[in-house]
Coordinates of C-alpha atoms in Angstrom, one line a residue:
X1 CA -2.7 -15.9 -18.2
X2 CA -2.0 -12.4 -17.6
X3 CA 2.2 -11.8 -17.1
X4 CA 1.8 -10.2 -13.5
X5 CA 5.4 -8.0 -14.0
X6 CA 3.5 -6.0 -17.3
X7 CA 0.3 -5.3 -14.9
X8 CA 2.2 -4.0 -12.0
X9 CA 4.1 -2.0 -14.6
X10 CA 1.0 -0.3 -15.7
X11 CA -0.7 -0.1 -12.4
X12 CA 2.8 1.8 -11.1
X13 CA 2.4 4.3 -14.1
X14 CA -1.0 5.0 -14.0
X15 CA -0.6 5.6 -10.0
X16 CA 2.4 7.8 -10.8
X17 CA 0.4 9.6 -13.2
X18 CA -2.6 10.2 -10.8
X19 CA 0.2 11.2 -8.2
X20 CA 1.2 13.6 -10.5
X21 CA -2.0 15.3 -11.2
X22 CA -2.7 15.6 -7.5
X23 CA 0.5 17.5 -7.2
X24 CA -0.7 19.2 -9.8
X25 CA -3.3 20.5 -7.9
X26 CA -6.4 18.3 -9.5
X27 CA -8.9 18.2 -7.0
X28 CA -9.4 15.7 -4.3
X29 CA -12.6 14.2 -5.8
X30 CA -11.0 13.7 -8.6
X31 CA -8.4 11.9 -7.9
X32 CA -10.5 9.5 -5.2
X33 CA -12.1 8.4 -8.2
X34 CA -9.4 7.9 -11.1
X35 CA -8.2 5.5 -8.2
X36 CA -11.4 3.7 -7.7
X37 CA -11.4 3.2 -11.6
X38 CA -7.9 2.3 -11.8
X39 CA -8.8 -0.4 -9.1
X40 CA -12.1 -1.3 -11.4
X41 CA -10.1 -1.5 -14.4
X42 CA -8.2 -4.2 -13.6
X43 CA -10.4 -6.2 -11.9
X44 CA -12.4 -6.4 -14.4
X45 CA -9.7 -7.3 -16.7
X46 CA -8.2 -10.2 -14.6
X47 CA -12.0 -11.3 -13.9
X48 CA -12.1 -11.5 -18.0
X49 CA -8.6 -12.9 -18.5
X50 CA -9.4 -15.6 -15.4
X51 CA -12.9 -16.7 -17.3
X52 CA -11.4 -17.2 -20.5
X53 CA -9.0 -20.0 -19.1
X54 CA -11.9 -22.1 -18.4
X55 CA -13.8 -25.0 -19.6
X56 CA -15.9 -23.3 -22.1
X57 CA -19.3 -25.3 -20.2
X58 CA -17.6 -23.5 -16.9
X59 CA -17.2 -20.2 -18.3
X60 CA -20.6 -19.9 -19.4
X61 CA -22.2 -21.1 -15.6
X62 CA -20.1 -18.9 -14.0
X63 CA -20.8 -15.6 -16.4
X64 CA -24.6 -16.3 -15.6
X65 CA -23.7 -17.4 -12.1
X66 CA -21.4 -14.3 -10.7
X67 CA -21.0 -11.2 -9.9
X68 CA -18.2 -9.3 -8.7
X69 CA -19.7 -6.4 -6.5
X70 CA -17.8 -3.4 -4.3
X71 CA -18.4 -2.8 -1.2
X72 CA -17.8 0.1 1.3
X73 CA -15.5 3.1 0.0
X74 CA -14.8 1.2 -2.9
X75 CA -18.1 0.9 -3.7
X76 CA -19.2 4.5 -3.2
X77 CA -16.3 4.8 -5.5
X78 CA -13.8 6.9 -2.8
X79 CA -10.9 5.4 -2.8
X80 CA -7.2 6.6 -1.2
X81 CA -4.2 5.8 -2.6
X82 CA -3.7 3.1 -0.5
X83 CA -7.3 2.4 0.9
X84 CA -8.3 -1.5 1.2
X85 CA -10.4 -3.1 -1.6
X86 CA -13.4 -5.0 -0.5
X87 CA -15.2 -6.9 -3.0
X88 CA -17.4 -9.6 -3.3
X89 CA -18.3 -12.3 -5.0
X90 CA -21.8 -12.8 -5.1
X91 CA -22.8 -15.9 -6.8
X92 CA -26.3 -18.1 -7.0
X93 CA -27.3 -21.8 -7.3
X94 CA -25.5 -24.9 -5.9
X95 CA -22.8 -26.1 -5.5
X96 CA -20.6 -23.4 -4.8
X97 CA -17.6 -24.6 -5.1
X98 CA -16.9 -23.6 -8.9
X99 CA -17.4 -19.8 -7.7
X100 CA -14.8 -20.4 -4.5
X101 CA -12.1 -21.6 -7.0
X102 CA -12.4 -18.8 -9.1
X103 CA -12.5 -16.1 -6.8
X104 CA -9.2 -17.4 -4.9
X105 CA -7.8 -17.9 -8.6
X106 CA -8.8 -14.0 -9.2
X107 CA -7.9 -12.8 -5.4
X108 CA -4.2 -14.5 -6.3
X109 CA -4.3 -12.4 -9.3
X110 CA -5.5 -9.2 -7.6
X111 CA -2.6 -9.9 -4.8
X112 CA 0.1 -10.7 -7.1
X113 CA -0.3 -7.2 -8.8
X114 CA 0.0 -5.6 -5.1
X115 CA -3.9 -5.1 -4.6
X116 CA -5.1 -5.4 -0.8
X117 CA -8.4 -6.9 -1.3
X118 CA -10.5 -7.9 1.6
X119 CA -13.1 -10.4 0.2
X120 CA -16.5 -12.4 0.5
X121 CA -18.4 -15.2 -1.4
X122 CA -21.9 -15.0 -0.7
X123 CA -25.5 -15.6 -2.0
X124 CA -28.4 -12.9 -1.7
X125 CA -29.4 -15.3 1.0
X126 CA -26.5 -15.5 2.7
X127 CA -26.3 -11.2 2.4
X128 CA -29.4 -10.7 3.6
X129 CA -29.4 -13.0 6.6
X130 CA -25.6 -11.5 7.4
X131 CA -27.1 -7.7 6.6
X132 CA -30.2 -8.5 9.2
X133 CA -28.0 -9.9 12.1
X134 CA -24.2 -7.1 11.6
X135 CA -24.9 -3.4 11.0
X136 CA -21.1 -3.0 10.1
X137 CA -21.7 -5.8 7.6
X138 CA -25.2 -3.9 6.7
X139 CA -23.3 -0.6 6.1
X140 CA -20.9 -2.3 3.6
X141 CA -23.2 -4.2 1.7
X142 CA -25.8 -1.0 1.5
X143 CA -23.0 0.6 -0.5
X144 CA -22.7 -2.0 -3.0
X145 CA -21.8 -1.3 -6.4
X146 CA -21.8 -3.7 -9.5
X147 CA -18.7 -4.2 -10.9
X148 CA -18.7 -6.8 -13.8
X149 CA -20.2 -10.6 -14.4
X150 CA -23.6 -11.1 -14.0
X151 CA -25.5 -7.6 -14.2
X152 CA -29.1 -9.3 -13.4
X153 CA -27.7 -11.3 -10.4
X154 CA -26.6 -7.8 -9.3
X155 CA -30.1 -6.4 -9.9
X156 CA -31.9 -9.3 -7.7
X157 CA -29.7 -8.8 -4.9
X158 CA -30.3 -5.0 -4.4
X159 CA -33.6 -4.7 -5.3
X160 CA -34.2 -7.7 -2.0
X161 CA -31.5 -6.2 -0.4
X162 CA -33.1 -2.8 0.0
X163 CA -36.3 -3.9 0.5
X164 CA -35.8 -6.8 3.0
X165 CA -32.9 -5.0 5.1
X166 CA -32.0 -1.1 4.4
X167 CA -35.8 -0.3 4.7
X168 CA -36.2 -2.0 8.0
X169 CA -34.5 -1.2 11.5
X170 CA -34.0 2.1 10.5
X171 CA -33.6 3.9 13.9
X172 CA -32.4 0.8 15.5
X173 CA -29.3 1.1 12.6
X174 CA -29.3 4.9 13.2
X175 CA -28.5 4.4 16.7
X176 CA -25.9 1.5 16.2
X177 CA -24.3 3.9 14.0
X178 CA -24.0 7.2 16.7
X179 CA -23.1 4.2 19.1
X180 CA -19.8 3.3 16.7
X181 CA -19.5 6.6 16.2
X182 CA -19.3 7.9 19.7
X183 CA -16.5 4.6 20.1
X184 CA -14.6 6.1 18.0
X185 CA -14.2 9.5 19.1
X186 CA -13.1 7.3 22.6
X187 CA -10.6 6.3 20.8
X188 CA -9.3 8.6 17.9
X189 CA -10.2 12.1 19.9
X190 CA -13.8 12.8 21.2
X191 CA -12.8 16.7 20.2
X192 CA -12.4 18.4 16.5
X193 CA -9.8 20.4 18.1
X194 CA -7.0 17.5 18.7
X195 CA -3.5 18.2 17.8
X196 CA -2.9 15.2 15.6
X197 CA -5.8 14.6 14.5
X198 CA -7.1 11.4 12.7
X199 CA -8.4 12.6 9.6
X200 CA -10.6 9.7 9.3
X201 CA -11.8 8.6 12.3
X202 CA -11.2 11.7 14.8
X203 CA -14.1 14.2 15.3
X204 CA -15.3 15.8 12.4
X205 CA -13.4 13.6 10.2
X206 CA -14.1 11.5 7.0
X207 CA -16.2 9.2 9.0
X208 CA -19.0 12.0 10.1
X209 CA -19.4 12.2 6.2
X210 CA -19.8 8.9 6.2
X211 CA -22.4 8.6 8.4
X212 CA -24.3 11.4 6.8
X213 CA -24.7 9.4 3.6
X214 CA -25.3 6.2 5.7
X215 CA -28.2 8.1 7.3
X216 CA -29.6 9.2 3.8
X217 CA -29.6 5.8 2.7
X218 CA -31.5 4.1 5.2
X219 CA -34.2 7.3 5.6
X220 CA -34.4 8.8 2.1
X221 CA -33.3 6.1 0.2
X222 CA -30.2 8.4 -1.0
X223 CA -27.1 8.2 -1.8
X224 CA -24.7 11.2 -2.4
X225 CA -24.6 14.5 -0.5
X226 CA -25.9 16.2 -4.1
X227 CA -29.0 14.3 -4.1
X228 CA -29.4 15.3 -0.9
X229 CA -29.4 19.1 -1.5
X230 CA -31.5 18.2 -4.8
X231 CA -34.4 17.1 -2.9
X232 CA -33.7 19.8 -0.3
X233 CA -32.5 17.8 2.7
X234 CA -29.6 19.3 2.9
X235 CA -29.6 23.4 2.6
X236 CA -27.4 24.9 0.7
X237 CA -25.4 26.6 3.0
X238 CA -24.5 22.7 4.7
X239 CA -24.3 21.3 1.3
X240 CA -21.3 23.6 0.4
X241 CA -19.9 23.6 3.6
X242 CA -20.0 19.9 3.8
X243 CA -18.3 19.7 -0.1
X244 CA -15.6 22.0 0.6
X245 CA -14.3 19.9 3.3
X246 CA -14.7 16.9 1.9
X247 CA -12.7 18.1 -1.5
X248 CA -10.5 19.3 2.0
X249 CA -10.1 16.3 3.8
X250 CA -9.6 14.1 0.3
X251 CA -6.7 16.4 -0.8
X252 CA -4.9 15.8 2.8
X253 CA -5.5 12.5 2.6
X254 CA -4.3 11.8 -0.4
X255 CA -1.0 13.4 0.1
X256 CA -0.3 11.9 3.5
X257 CA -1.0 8.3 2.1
X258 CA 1.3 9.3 -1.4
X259 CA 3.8 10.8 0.8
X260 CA 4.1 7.6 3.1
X261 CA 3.6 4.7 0.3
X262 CA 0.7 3.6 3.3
X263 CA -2.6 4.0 4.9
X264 CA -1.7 7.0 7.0
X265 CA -4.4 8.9 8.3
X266 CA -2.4 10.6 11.4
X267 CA -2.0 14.3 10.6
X268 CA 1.0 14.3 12.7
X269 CA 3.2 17.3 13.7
X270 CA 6.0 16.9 11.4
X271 CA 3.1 16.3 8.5
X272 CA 1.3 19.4 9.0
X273 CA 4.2 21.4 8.4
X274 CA 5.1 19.6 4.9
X275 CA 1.3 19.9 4.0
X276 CA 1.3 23.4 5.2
X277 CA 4.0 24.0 2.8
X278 CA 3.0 22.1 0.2
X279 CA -0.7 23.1 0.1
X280 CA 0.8 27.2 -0.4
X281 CA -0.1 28.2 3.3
X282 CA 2.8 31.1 4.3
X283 CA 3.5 32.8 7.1
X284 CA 2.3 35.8 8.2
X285 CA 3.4 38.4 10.6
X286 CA 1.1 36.8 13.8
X287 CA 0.5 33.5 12.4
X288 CA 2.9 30.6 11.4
X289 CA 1.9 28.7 8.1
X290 CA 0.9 25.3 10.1
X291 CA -0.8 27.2 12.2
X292 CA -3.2 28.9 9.3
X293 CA -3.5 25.3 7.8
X294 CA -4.5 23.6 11.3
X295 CA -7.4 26.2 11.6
X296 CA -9.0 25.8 8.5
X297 CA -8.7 21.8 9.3
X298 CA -10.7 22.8 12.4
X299 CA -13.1 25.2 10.9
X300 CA -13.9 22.0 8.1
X301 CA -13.8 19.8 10.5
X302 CA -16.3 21.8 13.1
X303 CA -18.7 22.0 10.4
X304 CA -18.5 18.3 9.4
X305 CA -19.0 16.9 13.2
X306 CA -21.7 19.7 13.3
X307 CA -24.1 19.2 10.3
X308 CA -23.4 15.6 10.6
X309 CA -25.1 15.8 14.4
X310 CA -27.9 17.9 13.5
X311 CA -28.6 15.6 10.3
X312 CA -28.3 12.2 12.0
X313 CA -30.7 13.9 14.3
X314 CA -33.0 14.8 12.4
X315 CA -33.1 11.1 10.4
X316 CA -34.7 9.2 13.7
X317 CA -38.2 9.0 14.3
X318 CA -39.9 11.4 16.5
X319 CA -40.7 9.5 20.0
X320 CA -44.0 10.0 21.2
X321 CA -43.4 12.0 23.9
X322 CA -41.5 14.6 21.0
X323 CA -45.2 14.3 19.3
X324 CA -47.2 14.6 22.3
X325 CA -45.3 18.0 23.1
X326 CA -45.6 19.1 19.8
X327 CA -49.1 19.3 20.3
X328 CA -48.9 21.0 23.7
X329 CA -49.0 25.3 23.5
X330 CA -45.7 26.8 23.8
X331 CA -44.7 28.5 26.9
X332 CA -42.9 31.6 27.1
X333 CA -40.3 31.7 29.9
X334 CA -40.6 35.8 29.5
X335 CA -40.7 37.9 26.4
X336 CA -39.4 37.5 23.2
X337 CA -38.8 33.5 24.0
X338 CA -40.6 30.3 23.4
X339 CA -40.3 27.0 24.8
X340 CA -41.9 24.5 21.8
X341 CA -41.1 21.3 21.4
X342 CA -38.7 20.8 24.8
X343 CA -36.4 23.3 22.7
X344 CA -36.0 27.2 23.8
X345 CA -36.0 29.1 20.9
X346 CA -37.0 33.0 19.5
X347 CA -40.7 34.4 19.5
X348 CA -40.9 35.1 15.7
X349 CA -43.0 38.1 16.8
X350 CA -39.4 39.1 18.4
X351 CA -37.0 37.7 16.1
X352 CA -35.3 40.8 14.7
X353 CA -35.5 42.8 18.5
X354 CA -33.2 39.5 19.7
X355 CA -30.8 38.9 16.8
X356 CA -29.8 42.3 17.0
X357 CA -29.2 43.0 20.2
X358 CA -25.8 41.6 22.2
X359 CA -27.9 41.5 25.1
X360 CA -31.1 39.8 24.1
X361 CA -28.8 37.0 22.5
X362 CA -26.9 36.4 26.2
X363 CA -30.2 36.3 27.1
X364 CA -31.1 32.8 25.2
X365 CA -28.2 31.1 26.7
X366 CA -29.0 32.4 30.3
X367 CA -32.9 31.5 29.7
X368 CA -30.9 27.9 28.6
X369 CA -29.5 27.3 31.6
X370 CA -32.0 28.6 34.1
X371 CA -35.1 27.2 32.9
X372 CA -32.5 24.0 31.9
X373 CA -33.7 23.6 28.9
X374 CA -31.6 23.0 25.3
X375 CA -31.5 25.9 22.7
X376 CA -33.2 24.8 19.3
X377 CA -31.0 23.0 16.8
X378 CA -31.9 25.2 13.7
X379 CA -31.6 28.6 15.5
X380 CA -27.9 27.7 16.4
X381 CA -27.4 27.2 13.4
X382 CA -28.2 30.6 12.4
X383 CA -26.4 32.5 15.5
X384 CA -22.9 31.7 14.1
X385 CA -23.5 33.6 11.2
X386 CA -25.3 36.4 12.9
X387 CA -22.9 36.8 15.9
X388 CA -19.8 36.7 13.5
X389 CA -21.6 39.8 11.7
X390 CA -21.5 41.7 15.5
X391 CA -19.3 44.2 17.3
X392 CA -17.8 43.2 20.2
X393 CA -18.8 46.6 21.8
X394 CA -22.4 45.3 21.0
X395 CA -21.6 43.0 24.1
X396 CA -20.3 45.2 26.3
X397 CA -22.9 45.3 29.0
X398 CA -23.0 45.0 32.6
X399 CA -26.4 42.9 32.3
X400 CA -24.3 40.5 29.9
X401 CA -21.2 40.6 32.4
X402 CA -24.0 38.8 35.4
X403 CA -25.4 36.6 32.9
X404 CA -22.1 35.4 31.7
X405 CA -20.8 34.9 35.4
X406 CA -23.9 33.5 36.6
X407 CA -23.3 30.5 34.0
X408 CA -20.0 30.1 35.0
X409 CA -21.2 29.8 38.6
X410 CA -22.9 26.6 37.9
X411 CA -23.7 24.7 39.1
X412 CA -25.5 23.7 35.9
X413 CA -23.9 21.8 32.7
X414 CA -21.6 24.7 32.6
X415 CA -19.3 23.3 30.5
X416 CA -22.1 22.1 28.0
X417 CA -22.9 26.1 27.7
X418 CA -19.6 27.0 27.0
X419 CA -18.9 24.8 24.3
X420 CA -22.3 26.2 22.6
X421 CA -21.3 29.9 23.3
X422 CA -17.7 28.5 21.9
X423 CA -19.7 26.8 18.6
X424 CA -21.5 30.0 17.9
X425 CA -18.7 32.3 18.4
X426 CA -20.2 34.2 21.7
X427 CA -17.6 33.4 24.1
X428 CA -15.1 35.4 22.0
X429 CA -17.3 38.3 22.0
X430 CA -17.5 38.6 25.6
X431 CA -13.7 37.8 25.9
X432 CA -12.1 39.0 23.1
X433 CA -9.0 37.2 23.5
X434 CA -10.7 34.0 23.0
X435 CA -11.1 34.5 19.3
X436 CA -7.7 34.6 19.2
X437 CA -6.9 31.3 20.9
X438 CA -9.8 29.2 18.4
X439 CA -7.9 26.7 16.9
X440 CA -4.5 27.7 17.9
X441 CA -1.9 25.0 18.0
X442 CA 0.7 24.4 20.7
X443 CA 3.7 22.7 18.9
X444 CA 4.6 20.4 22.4
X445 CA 4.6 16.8 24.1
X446 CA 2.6 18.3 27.0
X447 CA -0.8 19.6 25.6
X448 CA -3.1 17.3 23.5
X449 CA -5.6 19.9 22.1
X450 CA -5.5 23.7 21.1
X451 CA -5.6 26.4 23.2
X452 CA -9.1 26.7 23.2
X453 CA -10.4 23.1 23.9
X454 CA -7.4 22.8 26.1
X455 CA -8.8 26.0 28.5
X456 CA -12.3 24.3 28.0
X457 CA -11.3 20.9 28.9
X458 CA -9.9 22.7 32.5
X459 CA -13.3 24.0 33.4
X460 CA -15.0 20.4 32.6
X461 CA -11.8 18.5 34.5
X462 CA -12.8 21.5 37.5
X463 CA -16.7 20.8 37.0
X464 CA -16.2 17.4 37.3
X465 CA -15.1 18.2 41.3
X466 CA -18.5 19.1 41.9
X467 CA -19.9 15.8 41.5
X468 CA -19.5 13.1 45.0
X469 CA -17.0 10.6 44.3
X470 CA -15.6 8.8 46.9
X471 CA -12.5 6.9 45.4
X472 CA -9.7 7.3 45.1
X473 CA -9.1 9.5 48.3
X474 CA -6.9 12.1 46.4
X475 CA -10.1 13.1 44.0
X476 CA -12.2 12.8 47.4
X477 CA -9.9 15.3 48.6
X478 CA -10.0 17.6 45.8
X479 CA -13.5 17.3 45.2
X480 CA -13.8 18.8 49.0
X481 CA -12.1 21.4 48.3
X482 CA -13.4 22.4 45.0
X483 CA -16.9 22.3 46.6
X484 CA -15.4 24.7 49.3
X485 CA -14.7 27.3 47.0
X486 CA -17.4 29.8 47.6
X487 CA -17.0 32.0 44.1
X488 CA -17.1 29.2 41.6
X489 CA -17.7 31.7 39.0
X490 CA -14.4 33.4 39.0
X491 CA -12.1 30.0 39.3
X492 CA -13.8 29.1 36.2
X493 CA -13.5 32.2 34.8
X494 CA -9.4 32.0 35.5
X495 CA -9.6 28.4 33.9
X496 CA -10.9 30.1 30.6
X497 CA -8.5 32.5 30.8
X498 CA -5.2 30.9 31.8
X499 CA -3.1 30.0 28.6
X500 CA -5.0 32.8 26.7
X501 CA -1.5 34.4 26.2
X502 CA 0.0 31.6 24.1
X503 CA 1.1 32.2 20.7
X504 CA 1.9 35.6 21.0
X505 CA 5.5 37.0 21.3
X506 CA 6.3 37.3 24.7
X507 CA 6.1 35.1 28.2
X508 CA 2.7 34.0 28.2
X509 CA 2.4 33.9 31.7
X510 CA 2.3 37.9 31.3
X511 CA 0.6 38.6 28.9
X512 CA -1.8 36.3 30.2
X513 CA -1.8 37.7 33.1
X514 CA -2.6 41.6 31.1
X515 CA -5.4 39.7 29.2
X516 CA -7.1 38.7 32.6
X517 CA -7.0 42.0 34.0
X518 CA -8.6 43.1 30.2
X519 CA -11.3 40.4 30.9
X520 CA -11.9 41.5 34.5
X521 CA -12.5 44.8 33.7
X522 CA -14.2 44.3 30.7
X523 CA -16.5 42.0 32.9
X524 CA -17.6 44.4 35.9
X525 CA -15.4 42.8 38.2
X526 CA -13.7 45.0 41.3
X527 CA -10.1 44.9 42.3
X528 CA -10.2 42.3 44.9
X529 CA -12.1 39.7 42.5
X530 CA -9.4 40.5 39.6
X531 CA -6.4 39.9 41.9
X532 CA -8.3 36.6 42.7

């Protein structure tokens, strides 16, 4: 038998030393999997030492008879320095009570050394039957990797697994998934832009990753985010995006599980400034340190919840009303725009004449809203970058000024258009101080999100007025009133730009109030309307 005080002696070193290395600066990928094979390592030498202490007639049934198989993260081989294990014992033939006593003797094993293993004994029968009737149990078992014992047992139970559950069900699993998914941003923060964010399980977070690869595997039949750009799934400007904040997201993760000797996944207030620190982000003249970590969480995190949207989206099945329009001529709303597909998007014959011009683009979204219709996934895609590349003088118009205020007079999804002039970086270019207020933090008990999705959130809580609802009498009330209001455009225009004067030096109720006046003018609007 194995002395357990030696083990956890090594097992404390080599953790020390991976510790070490990620202080070091070793990258997060890295160090995700010297964990996973520290965790492999001595499994499989407890699995050995446990087999040799049997019957020699036991020993050889149970090498021929078991497998021992990880599951989940542990069996993508992603592993935190304090992530559960979960393995399982897969075993075949009758009875099965030689392969229950030797997994509790190995799970004693595993816990006496200070593993936390969640565990299951199952035949392929009983993992496909369980795969069929539990996606969460599905996801797991999809992700299975073979660890040691019997290698051909292993074999047989993918090989069925795959083709009598991961290749079947495949939209019905896609939308289980979103449907988890969409829970969980209920409960961790249905926003990327949250103030303590849960790196994990918030918007954006490890989990849309996750799901991407989940996706791949029931579609494509892939597994990793490089196979994926490989056979070209993935372009190459989401494939690096997506890889940079995973190596992201694993570093922070990392350090807040080291630094708390636990699963912690809250990037609290107090952590973000020792990670800020820590991870070499200084001050600057404008711009605190956490503040300059916190936005480039954000901007990872945006493009996580983002790519991982459009590709989910793109791995369901086209319904038959999506084919039948597909096969109906495009209309064009007026020129330079098509409507294809239920999707607005750019006449190619026009393409250059509209991505150039400030006007043309303000054009798309006001086209979006009138004709209600959704813009294209894969041109917004492409208007972040191009937008980023423009003056803001290139959207200095009067014609963009009674576009702009004709969305914010609703009473459309106006909030829904905001958010996508927000994701592609237009709403700062028609109010310049809105770029400065993208991912800002406010360090209080009061606010929940940044500045941004805070002033964002305030036009959806004011939209949400417009709608009848008759209980309680209060929101009756207010939703009277609201609907009273005769220039809807400029009470949600002064929702977007009340806190806009927060993190500058200064009361920010005044130079808030100097900002407005900026944005009114800017905007066309007269002296009576500003003062409103």
């Amino acid at each position: 038998m194995v002395a357990v005080t030696p083990l956890k002696e090594q097992i404390s070193k080599k953790r020390s030393d991976i510790r070490a290395a990620h202080q070091n600066g070793t990258r997060g990928q890295e160090i995700s999997s010297a964990l996973a094979t520290l965790a492999e390592d001595i499994i499989a030498q407890l699995y050995r030492t446990a087999l040799g202490e049997l019957e020699t007639n036991v020993r050889h049934q149970l090498s021929e008879r078991i497998s021992l198989v990880a599951l989940g993260g542990f069996g993508r081989g992603e592993m935190s320095p304090h992530s559960d294990i979960d393995l399982m014992f897969l075993y075949r033939g009758k009875p099965a009570d030689s392969a229950q006593e030797f997994s509790s003797a190995l799970l004693r094993r595993l816990w006496d050394v200070g593993f936390q293993v969640g565990h299951s004994v199952r035949t392929i029968d009983d993992c496909i039957a369980l795969g069929k009737a539990d996606d969460p149990a599905k996801t797991a078992l999809m992700e299975s990797r073979f660890l040691i014992g019997s290698a051909p047992l292993f074999r047989a139970f993918h090989e069925q697994f795959e083709k009598r559950v991961v290749d079947h069900r495949v939209d019905e699993f896609l939308l289980s998934k979103i449907k988890e998914r969409y829970q969980e941003y209920d409960r961790y923060g249905t926003s990327v832009y949250m103030l303590e964010p849960d790196i994990k399980r918030s918007k954006g977070g490890l989990r849309d990753l996750h799901i991407i690869q989940w996706a791949a595997l029931v579609r494509y039949s892939i597994a990793t985010l490089d196979d994926l750009h490989h056979k070209a799934f993935l372009s190459s400007k989401d494939f690096h995006a997506l890889t940079q904040a995973r190596e992201f997201l694993w570093r922070v993760r990392a350090e807040l599980h080291f630094h708390a000797g636990s699963a912690q996944d809250i990037l609290t207030f107090d952590e973000q400034i020792r990670l800020a620190e820590q991870f070499g982000f200084a001050d600057e003249p404008h711009l605190l340190g956490v503040e300059r970590f916190m936005q480039q969480y954000y901007r990872h995190t945006t493009a996580v919840a983002d790519i991982s949207a459009r590709f989910v989206t793109r791995c369901r099945s086209v319904s038959v009303w999506d084919r039948l329009s597909g096969l109906l001529p495009s209309r064009r709303p007026e020129r330079g725009f098509l409507i294809t597909n239920r999707r607005l998007t750019i006449d190619p014959a026009f393409r250059g004449e509209v991505m150039s011009s400030g006007t043309r683009l303000m054009r798309l979204f006001f086209l979006s809203v009138r004709e209600n219709i959704s813009i294209a996934d894969e041109l917004l895609e492409e208007l972040h970058v191009q937008i980023d590349g423009m003056t803001q003088d290139q959207f200095s118009d009067p014609s963009i000024s009674e576009m702009f205020l004709y969305i914010l007079a609703g009473p459309h999804k106006i909030i829904a258009v905001l958010d996508l002039m927000h994701r592609v970086h237009l709403l700062e270019k028609i109010i310049p101080a809105f770029g400065w207020a993208r991912g800002l933090m406010q360090f209080n008990q009061y606010h929940k999100y940044t500045v941004d999705e805070h002033t964002l959130r305030a036009v959806a809580c004011a939209e949400a007025f417009a709608k009848d609802s008759r209980e309680p009498k209060e929101r009756s009330d207010f939703s009277q009133v609201y609907q009273d209001i005769r220039r809807k455009d400029l009470l949600h225009l002064a929702l977007l730009l009340h806190d806009l004067g927060k993190g500058r030096k200064g009361d920010h109720s005044l130079i808030g109030a100097d900002l407005a006046r900026e944005a009114s003018q800017r905007l066309g609007l007269d002296d009576r309307e500003t003062s409103l």
